[in-house]
Amino acid sequence: MVSKRIQKALEGNSAIRAMFNEGREMAAKYGEENVFDFSLGNPATPAPKALNDAIRDLLDEADAKGAAGSLGIHGYMANAGYEEVRQAIAENLNERFGTKFTAHNLVMTVGAAGGLNIIFKTILDPDDEVIVFAPFFGEYRQYAANFDAKIVIVQPNLETFQPDLADLEAKITARTKALIVNTPNNPTGVIYKPQTMEQIGAILEKKQAEFGTDIYLISDEPYRELVYDGNKEDFLTKYYRNTLVGYSFSKSLSLPGERIGYVVVPDEAADAEELIRGIEISNRTLGFVNAPSLIQKAVARCLEEKTDVTFYDENRSRLYDGLTKLGFTCIKPEGAFYLWVKSPVENEEEFVDEGKKFNLLMVKGSAFGCPGFVRLAYCVSHETVEHSLPAFAKLAAVYGLEK
């Protein structure tokens, strides 16, 4: 029999993955070109050629060195990852964002999920509280539950989907250990602007003083580089000294299956040295041990590379314009590759089920802690977006939305 913890996890299993699996079954039944799967944030753009070249070059270089080369590219390393890789990333961040990091401030991780889990293991005790801004990536619940901590949800402004900062201030308690910020946001695509981040930092500073505790702002940044309409990439450590960063190359380099990312712990964060050592230990004891060796070295050679943001921007415009013309209410994304759509009926699960009748796969908003909406991941082919619009027109007609 599985553990009680896993029994509970099974009850809350990912709606996104469940929808993705259902989409595969539908594609096999109806033909992939006839199924419009907007469920999973799986990048449609290929990894940069430079990344593939780097992998080949690294293997060729290792082969040229014989046994020593094989050990160097495939062998064990420090739990934090290769020092030269961490130093290269630190210097890249310093150049782009005016920070002053060294290799010491970084730990290479098994994606952003691995990074968040090793941060949580390091800072959380049972019954500690982690604040999230709704709507939020649903797996945050499971990550906190891994360490017997509790998720506390701050409600959004339902017009702008910016966080309700008065609600944030009201929900911080002596048990609050962390706040997760995800900007650009999954699932809404909204960006929290500098003024918002300054206000969040001020609230956290005030509450730290009130309770005599340390509250860490954890910036979950897999979509940092995916911004539109003149918005700039941002790095949140400048707004609040107790900021920790979890990053993944899964979206910026289209590498979700490679599971490669990093955590940044600035020197100014409270107990920074203990945090770094704790995160390194957590990397090992959670079983990650270290991030994959080959892909560490490959991404270090491709830090100036980016995915094709214009590809996603085109999908964003086509889908947003197409759905709003059909009468759907949507939040226009400023970043990431998700469209947040208001359900025409109160129970969005009914709307999701109705969409399946037209081979449209959407993810219910309640999976993100915000019922009444659905998420569309437009990191799909242009053809999928274009060919889905007649199906959305039929769905709009069901609810009398045609304009």
Short mmCIF file of C-alpha atoms in Angstrom, two decimals:
data_model
loop_
_atom_site.label_atom_id
_atom_site.label_comp_id
_atom_site.label_asym_id
_atom_site.label_seq_id
_atom_site.Cartn_x
_atom_site.Cartn_y
_atom_site.Cartn_z
CA MET A 1 0.00 0.00 0.00
CA VAL A 2 1.30 3.47 -0.85
CA SER A 3 1.89 6.03 1.87
CA LYS A 4 -0.82 8.39 3.11
CA ARG A 5 1.17 11.29 1.70
CA ILE A 6 1.13 9.75 -1.78
CA GLN A 7 -2.54 8.78 -1.45
CA LYS A 8 -3.29 12.47 -0.89
CA ALA A 9 -1.06 13.46 -3.79
CA LEU A 10 -2.88 11.04 -6.09
CA GLU A 11 -6.16 12.76 -5.24
CA GLY A 12 -4.71 16.07 -6.40
CA ASN A 13 -2.80 14.75 -9.40
CA SER A 14 -1.94 17.31 -12.07
CA ALA A 15 -4.92 18.34 -14.19
CA ILE A 16 -2.47 19.59 -16.81
CA ARG A 17 -0.80 16.21 -17.24
CA ALA A 18 -4.15 14.44 -17.19
CA MET A 19 -5.40 16.67 -20.00
CA PHE A 20 -2.17 16.15 -21.94
CA ASN A 21 -2.58 12.36 -21.70
CA GLU A 22 -6.20 12.66 -22.80
CA GLY A 23 -5.02 14.71 -25.77
CA ARG A 24 -2.66 11.96 -26.86
CA GLU A 25 -5.52 9.47 -26.78
CA MET A 26 -7.73 11.82 -28.80
CA ALA A 27 -4.95 12.41 -31.35
CA ALA A 28 -4.61 8.66 -31.85
CA LYS A 29 -8.36 8.39 -32.34
CA TYR A 30 -9.12 11.43 -34.50
CA GLY A 31 -5.72 12.29 -36.01
CA GLU A 32 -3.24 14.75 -34.52
CA GLU A 33 -4.16 17.46 -37.02
CA ASN A 34 -7.79 17.32 -35.87
CA VAL A 35 -7.08 17.77 -32.15
CA PHE A 36 -6.29 21.24 -30.77
CA ASP A 37 -4.29 20.56 -27.65
CA PHE A 38 -3.61 23.69 -25.58
CA SER A 39 -2.96 21.78 -22.35
CA LEU A 40 0.78 21.53 -21.79
CA GLY A 41 3.45 24.25 -21.79
CA ASN A 42 5.74 22.23 -24.06
CA PRO A 43 7.75 24.64 -26.26
CA ALA A 44 7.02 24.40 -29.97
CA THR A 45 10.20 26.16 -31.03
CA PRO A 46 13.32 24.02 -31.46
CA ALA A 47 16.38 24.31 -29.26
CA PRO A 48 18.95 26.69 -30.80
CA LYS A 49 21.36 25.11 -33.24
CA ALA A 50 24.19 26.38 -31.05
CA LEU A 51 22.96 24.17 -28.21
CA ASN A 52 23.00 21.02 -30.31
CA ASP A 53 26.41 22.00 -31.68
CA ALA A 54 27.70 22.54 -28.14
CA ILE A 55 26.63 19.04 -27.12
CA ARG A 56 28.38 17.50 -30.13
CA ASP A 57 31.52 19.58 -29.55
CA LEU A 58 31.66 18.63 -25.88
CA LEU A 59 31.41 14.93 -26.71
CA ASP A 60 34.05 15.23 -29.44
CA GLU A 61 36.37 17.07 -27.06
CA ALA A 62 35.84 14.43 -24.38
CA ASP A 63 36.51 11.61 -26.87
CA ALA A 64 39.75 13.30 -27.93
CA LYS A 65 40.93 13.16 -24.32
CA GLY A 66 40.15 9.47 -23.91
CA ALA A 67 39.31 8.12 -20.46
CA ALA A 68 40.12 11.42 -18.79
CA GLY A 69 37.72 13.22 -21.11
CA SER A 70 34.93 10.76 -20.42
CA LEU A 71 35.39 11.22 -16.69
CA GLY A 72 35.38 14.99 -17.12
CA ILE A 73 32.11 15.08 -19.05
CA HIS A 74 30.25 12.17 -17.44
CA GLY A 75 31.73 11.90 -13.95
CA TYR A 76 30.71 12.99 -10.49
CA MET A 77 31.10 16.62 -9.44
CA ALA A 78 30.35 18.91 -6.53
CA ASN A 79 26.66 18.86 -5.54
CA ALA A 80 26.37 22.51 -6.62
CA GLY A 81 27.50 21.68 -10.16
CA TYR A 82 30.56 22.59 -12.19
CA GLU A 83 32.21 25.72 -10.84
CA GLU A 84 33.06 27.03 -14.31
CA VAL A 85 29.43 26.66 -15.38
CA ARG A 86 28.17 28.50 -12.32
CA GLN A 87 30.74 31.24 -12.83
CA ALA A 88 29.74 31.67 -16.48
CA ILE A 89 26.08 32.04 -15.51
CA ALA A 90 26.95 34.45 -12.68
CA GLU A 91 28.91 36.67 -15.07
CA ASN A 92 26.07 36.58 -17.60
CA LEU A 93 23.57 37.67 -14.94
CA ASN A 94 25.91 40.40 -13.74
CA GLU A 95 26.26 41.79 -17.24
CA ARG A 96 22.52 41.72 -17.94
CA PHE A 97 21.11 42.82 -14.59
CA GLY A 98 23.89 44.69 -12.76
CA THR A 99 24.23 42.04 -10.05
CA LYS A 100 27.48 40.96 -8.37
CA PHE A 101 27.25 37.19 -8.20
CA THR A 102 30.01 34.61 -8.32
CA ALA A 103 29.88 30.86 -8.76
CA HIS A 104 29.45 30.63 -4.98
CA ASN A 105 25.96 32.19 -5.24
CA LEU A 106 24.63 29.55 -7.65
CA VAL A 107 23.61 25.92 -7.42
CA MET A 108 22.81 24.03 -10.62
CA THR A 109 19.49 22.20 -10.37
CA VAL A 110 17.34 19.58 -12.06
CA GLY A 111 15.05 22.18 -13.61
CA ALA A 112 12.99 24.81 -11.81
CA ALA A 113 10.97 22.12 -10.03
CA GLY A 114 14.11 20.61 -8.56
CA GLY A 115 15.26 24.09 -7.59
CA LEU A 116 12.06 24.96 -5.75
CA ASN A 117 12.07 21.65 -3.91
CA ILE A 118 15.62 22.02 -2.66
CA ILE A 119 14.85 25.58 -1.51
CA PHE A 120 11.74 24.34 0.29
CA LYS A 121 13.62 21.48 1.93
CA THR A 122 16.21 23.97 3.15
CA ILE A 123 13.87 26.58 4.64
CA LEU A 124 10.59 24.89 5.58
CA ASP A 125 9.52 23.21 8.81
CA PRO A 126 6.19 21.40 9.26
CA ASP A 127 3.22 23.79 9.36
CA ASP A 128 5.21 26.70 7.91
CA GLU A 129 3.31 28.77 5.38
CA VAL A 130 4.17 29.56 1.76
CA ILE A 131 2.17 32.36 0.16
CA VAL A 132 1.22 32.15 -3.52
CA PHE A 133 -0.56 34.62 -5.78
CA ALA A 134 -3.63 33.13 -7.47
CA PRO A 135 -3.75 31.91 -10.12
CA PHE A 136 -0.57 29.90 -9.59
CA PHE A 137 1.23 26.83 -10.94
CA GLY A 138 -0.66 24.02 -9.22
CA GLU A 139 2.43 21.94 -8.41
CA TYR A 140 3.39 24.52 -5.77
CA ARG A 141 0.85 22.77 -3.55
CA GLN A 142 2.64 19.44 -3.91
CA TYR A 143 6.09 20.95 -3.45
CA ALA A 144 5.04 22.54 -0.15
CA ALA A 145 3.25 19.35 0.93
CA ASN A 146 6.50 17.43 0.41
CA PHE A 147 7.75 19.16 3.54
CA ASP A 148 4.45 19.34 5.47
CA ALA A 149 4.09 23.06 4.84
CA LYS A 150 0.90 24.89 3.90
CA ILE A 151 0.01 26.98 0.86
CA VAL A 152 -1.73 30.28 1.61
CA ILE A 153 -3.47 31.84 -1.38
CA VAL A 154 -3.59 35.58 -2.07
CA GLN A 155 -6.42 36.58 -4.36
CA PRO A 156 -5.93 38.60 -7.55
CA ASN A 157 -7.66 41.61 -8.99
CA LEU A 158 -10.01 39.76 -11.35
CA GLU A 159 -9.81 42.52 -13.97
CA THR A 160 -6.01 42.83 -14.22
CA PHE A 161 -4.83 39.65 -12.46
CA GLN A 162 -2.28 41.67 -10.56
CA PRO A 163 -2.02 40.49 -6.92
CA ASP A 164 -4.23 42.05 -4.26
CA LEU A 165 -1.53 43.55 -2.06
CA ALA A 166 -3.90 44.33 0.79
CA ASP A 167 -4.81 40.65 0.86
CA LEU A 168 -1.10 39.78 0.84
CA GLU A 169 -0.42 41.97 3.86
CA ALA A 170 -3.40 40.52 5.73
CA LYS A 171 -2.32 36.92 5.15
CA ILE A 172 1.30 37.14 6.30
CA THR A 173 1.69 35.55 9.73
CA ALA A 174 4.48 34.53 12.08
CA ARG A 175 4.45 31.15 10.28
CA THR A 176 5.03 32.70 6.84
CA LYS A 177 8.37 31.47 5.58
CA ALA A 178 8.18 32.33 1.87
CA LEU A 179 6.27 34.05 -0.91
CA ILE A 180 6.49 32.66 -4.46
CA VAL A 181 6.41 35.17 -7.29
CA ASN A 182 6.10 33.91 -10.86
CA THR A 183 6.45 36.69 -13.44
CA PRO A 184 5.73 36.50 -16.35
CA ASN A 185 2.99 34.44 -14.83
CA ASN A 186 1.79 30.94 -15.55
CA PRO A 187 -1.18 30.78 -16.26
CA THR A 188 -2.18 34.41 -16.99
CA GLY A 189 0.83 35.79 -18.87
CA VAL A 190 0.71 38.98 -16.77
CA ILE A 191 3.90 40.71 -15.65
CA TYR A 192 4.32 42.21 -12.18
CA LYS A 193 5.75 45.67 -12.87
CA PRO A 194 8.59 47.31 -10.87
CA GLN A 195 6.16 49.40 -8.82
CA THR A 196 4.30 46.25 -7.79
CA MET A 197 7.54 44.51 -6.83
CA GLU A 198 8.64 47.53 -4.79
CA GLN A 199 5.34 47.45 -2.91
CA ILE A 200 5.67 43.71 -2.29
CA GLY A 201 9.21 44.23 -0.98
CA ALA A 202 8.03 46.98 1.38
CA ILE A 203 5.23 44.76 2.74
CA LEU A 204 7.63 41.89 3.36
CA GLU A 205 10.13 44.16 5.11
CA LYS A 206 7.36 45.52 7.33
CA LYS A 207 6.14 42.05 8.26
CA GLN A 208 9.64 40.75 8.94
CA ALA A 209 10.10 43.59 11.43
CA GLU A 210 6.66 42.98 12.96
CA PHE A 211 7.18 39.25 13.55
CA GLY A 212 10.96 39.17 13.96
CA THR A 213 11.25 36.53 11.24
CA ASP A 214 12.89 36.08 7.85
CA ILE A 215 10.50 35.83 4.90
CA TYR A 216 12.05 34.74 1.62
CA LEU A 217 10.69 35.90 -1.71
CA ILE A 218 11.21 33.02 -4.13
CA SER A 219 11.24 34.19 -7.73
CA ASP A 220 10.23 31.31 -10.00
CA GLU A 221 11.59 32.41 -13.40
CA PRO A 222 11.18 29.89 -16.23
CA TYR A 223 9.53 32.55 -18.43
CA ARG A 224 11.91 35.44 -17.70
CA GLU A 225 12.95 35.94 -21.32
CA LEU A 226 9.49 35.48 -22.88
CA VAL A 227 8.15 39.06 -22.87
CA TYR A 228 6.20 41.12 -25.44
CA ASP A 229 5.09 44.66 -26.24
CA GLY A 230 8.29 46.35 -25.12
CA ASN A 231 8.33 44.79 -21.66
CA LYS A 232 11.82 44.20 -20.32
CA GLU A 233 13.34 41.14 -18.70
CA ASP A 234 13.59 41.75 -14.97
CA PHE A 235 15.58 40.24 -12.10
CA LEU A 236 13.86 40.55 -8.75
CA THR A 237 16.77 40.53 -6.30
CA LYS A 238 16.99 44.33 -6.55
CA TYR A 239 13.59 44.84 -4.94
CA TYR A 240 14.05 42.89 -1.71
CA ARG A 241 17.21 41.57 -0.10
CA ASN A 242 15.75 38.20 0.97
CA THR A 243 15.05 37.14 -2.62
CA LEU A 244 16.01 33.69 -3.89
CA VAL A 245 15.81 32.86 -7.60
CA GLY A 246 14.84 29.57 -9.22
CA TYR A 247 15.45 29.43 -12.97
CA SER A 248 15.01 26.89 -15.74
CA PHE A 249 16.35 26.85 -19.31
CA SER A 250 13.29 24.83 -20.35
CA LYS A 251 11.53 27.76 -22.04
CA SER A 252 14.37 30.13 -22.94
CA LEU A 253 16.23 27.37 -24.81
CA SER A 254 13.31 24.97 -25.42
CA LEU A 255 14.83 22.27 -23.20
CA PRO A 256 12.07 21.08 -20.85
CA GLY A 257 13.08 17.44 -21.07
CA GLU A 258 16.71 18.12 -20.18
CA ARG A 259 15.75 19.27 -16.68
CA ILE A 260 18.40 21.95 -16.25
CA GLY A 261 18.24 25.13 -14.20
CA TYR A 262 19.81 26.89 -11.24
CA VAL A 263 19.13 28.56 -7.91
CA VAL A 264 20.63 31.92 -6.95
CA VAL A 265 21.23 32.89 -3.32
CA PRO A 266 22.46 36.51 -3.07
CA ASP A 267 25.05 37.34 -0.42
CA GLU A 268 22.66 39.85 1.16
CA ALA A 269 19.96 37.24 1.85
CA ALA A 270 19.54 36.33 5.51
CA ASP A 271 21.76 33.38 6.49
CA ALA A 272 23.07 33.21 2.92
CA GLU A 273 25.97 30.90 3.70
CA GLU A 274 23.79 28.42 5.57
CA LEU A 275 21.20 28.63 2.80
CA ILE A 276 23.76 27.78 0.13
CA ARG A 277 25.13 24.84 2.12
CA GLY A 278 21.61 23.67 2.95
CA ILE A 279 20.54 23.83 -0.69
CA GLU A 280 23.61 21.83 -1.72
CA ILE A 281 22.83 19.19 0.91
CA SER A 282 19.17 19.14 -0.12
CA ASN A 283 20.23 18.56 -3.73
CA ARG A 284 22.00 15.42 -2.58
CA THR A 285 19.54 14.11 0.00
CA LEU A 286 16.47 14.57 -2.20
CA GLY A 287 18.23 12.32 -4.67
CA PHE A 288 19.00 14.80 -7.43
CA VAL A 289 22.65 14.79 -6.22
CA ASN A 290 23.64 17.18 -8.98
CA ALA A 291 22.24 18.56 -12.23
CA PRO A 292 23.01 16.52 -15.40
CA SER A 293 26.66 17.00 -16.34
CA LEU A 294 26.60 17.21 -20.13
CA ILE A 295 23.72 19.66 -20.36
CA GLN A 296 25.29 21.88 -17.67
CA LYS A 297 28.33 22.38 -19.83
CA ALA A 298 26.24 22.81 -22.98
CA VAL A 299 24.02 25.60 -21.63
CA ALA A 300 27.09 27.41 -20.29
CA ARG A 301 28.20 27.80 -23.94
CA CYS A 302 24.79 29.13 -25.00
CA LEU A 303 23.98 31.84 -22.48
CA GLU A 304 23.49 34.43 -25.22
CA GLU A 305 21.05 32.20 -27.12
CA LYS A 306 17.28 32.61 -26.91
CA THR A 307 14.20 30.89 -28.19
CA ASP A 308 12.23 32.55 -30.98
CA VAL A 309 9.93 34.86 -29.00
CA THR A 310 8.42 36.21 -32.23
CA PHE A 311 7.00 32.74 -32.90
CA TYR A 312 5.04 32.83 -29.65
CA ASP A 313 4.11 36.48 -30.17
CA GLU A 314 2.46 35.57 -33.48
CA ASN A 315 0.46 32.79 -31.79
CA ARG A 316 -0.45 35.17 -28.97
CA SER A 317 -1.89 37.73 -31.38
CA ARG A 318 -3.73 35.18 -33.52
CA LEU A 319 -5.33 33.43 -30.56
CA TYR A 320 -6.15 36.52 -28.50
CA ASP A 321 -7.58 38.42 -31.47
CA GLY A 322 -9.45 35.37 -32.74
CA LEU A 323 -11.08 34.54 -29.40
CA THR A 324 -11.99 38.10 -28.46
CA LYS A 325 -13.63 38.56 -31.87
CA LEU A 326 -15.71 35.46 -31.12
CA GLY A 327 -16.91 37.04 -27.88
CA PHE A 328 -14.62 35.35 -25.35
CA THR A 329 -13.16 37.46 -22.54
CA CYS A 330 -9.37 37.07 -22.33
CA ILE A 331 -6.49 38.62 -20.44
CA LYS A 332 -3.95 39.80 -23.02
CA PRO A 333 -0.62 38.15 -22.13
CA GLU A 334 2.43 40.35 -21.59
CA GLY A 335 4.77 37.39 -21.34
CA ALA A 336 5.07 33.57 -21.16
CA PHE A 337 2.92 31.61 -23.63
CA TYR A 338 -0.47 31.21 -22.00
CA LEU A 339 -3.87 32.78 -22.62
CA TRP A 340 -6.21 33.11 -19.64
CA VAL A 341 -9.84 32.94 -20.75
CA LYS A 342 -12.97 33.58 -18.70
CA SER A 343 -15.40 30.70 -18.78
CA PRO A 344 -18.83 31.70 -20.15
CA VAL A 345 -20.38 29.59 -17.36
CA GLU A 346 -19.59 29.63 -13.66
CA ASN A 347 -18.36 26.03 -13.59
CA GLU A 348 -15.38 26.08 -15.94
CA GLU A 349 -15.15 22.28 -15.89
CA GLU A 350 -18.42 22.22 -17.83
CA PHE A 351 -16.82 24.61 -20.34
CA VAL A 352 -13.73 22.39 -20.61
CA ASP A 353 -15.90 19.33 -21.22
CA GLU A 354 -17.91 21.17 -23.87
CA GLY A 355 -14.66 22.14 -25.59
CA LYS A 356 -13.66 18.49 -25.86
CA LYS A 357 -16.68 17.90 -28.08
CA PHE A 358 -14.89 20.08 -30.65
CA ASN A 359 -11.48 18.49 -29.91
CA LEU A 360 -10.37 21.57 -27.97
CA LEU A 361 -8.23 20.78 -24.92
CA MET A 362 -8.11 23.47 -22.24
CA VAL A 363 -7.03 23.31 -18.59
CA LYS A 364 -9.51 24.28 -15.90
CA GLY A 365 -8.70 27.36 -13.82
CA SER A 366 -9.35 25.58 -10.54
CA ALA A 367 -6.12 23.64 -11.20
CA PHE A 368 -4.41 27.02 -10.71
CA GLY A 369 -6.42 28.00 -7.64
CA CYS A 370 -8.71 30.29 -9.64
CA PRO A 371 -12.01 28.74 -10.82
CA GLY A 372 -14.12 30.35 -13.50
CA PHE A 373 -11.32 30.53 -16.07
CA VAL A 374 -9.36 28.24 -18.36
CA ARG A 375 -5.76 28.26 -19.55
CA LEU A 376 -4.66 27.83 -23.17
CA ALA A 377 -0.97 27.07 -23.77
CA TYR A 378 -0.24 28.60 -27.18
CA CYS A 379 3.26 27.13 -27.44
CA VAL A 380 1.95 25.09 -30.36
CA SER A 381 2.33 25.29 -34.12
CA HIS A 382 0.87 28.24 -36.02
CA GLU A 383 -1.31 25.74 -37.84
CA THR A 384 -2.81 24.44 -34.60
CA VAL A 385 -3.80 27.96 -33.59
CA GLU A 386 -5.20 28.81 -37.02
CA HIS A 387 -7.13 25.57 -37.43
CA SER A 388 -8.54 25.75 -33.90
CA LEU A 389 -10.44 28.99 -34.52
CA PRO A 390 -13.39 27.36 -36.36
CA ALA A 391 -13.71 24.94 -33.44
CA PHE A 392 -13.68 27.86 -31.00
CA ALA A 393 -16.36 29.52 -33.15
CA LYS A 394 -18.55 26.44 -32.68
CA LEU A 395 -17.86 26.52 -28.96
CA ALA A 396 -18.76 30.24 -28.81
CA ALA A 397 -22.04 29.46 -30.57
CA VAL A 398 -22.96 26.96 -27.85
CA TYR A 399 -22.90 29.82 -25.35
CA GLY A 400 -24.32 32.49 -27.66
CA LEU A 401 -21.10 34.52 -27.66
CA GLU A 402 -20.93 35.44 -31.35
CA LYS A 403 -20.52 39.16 -31.86
#
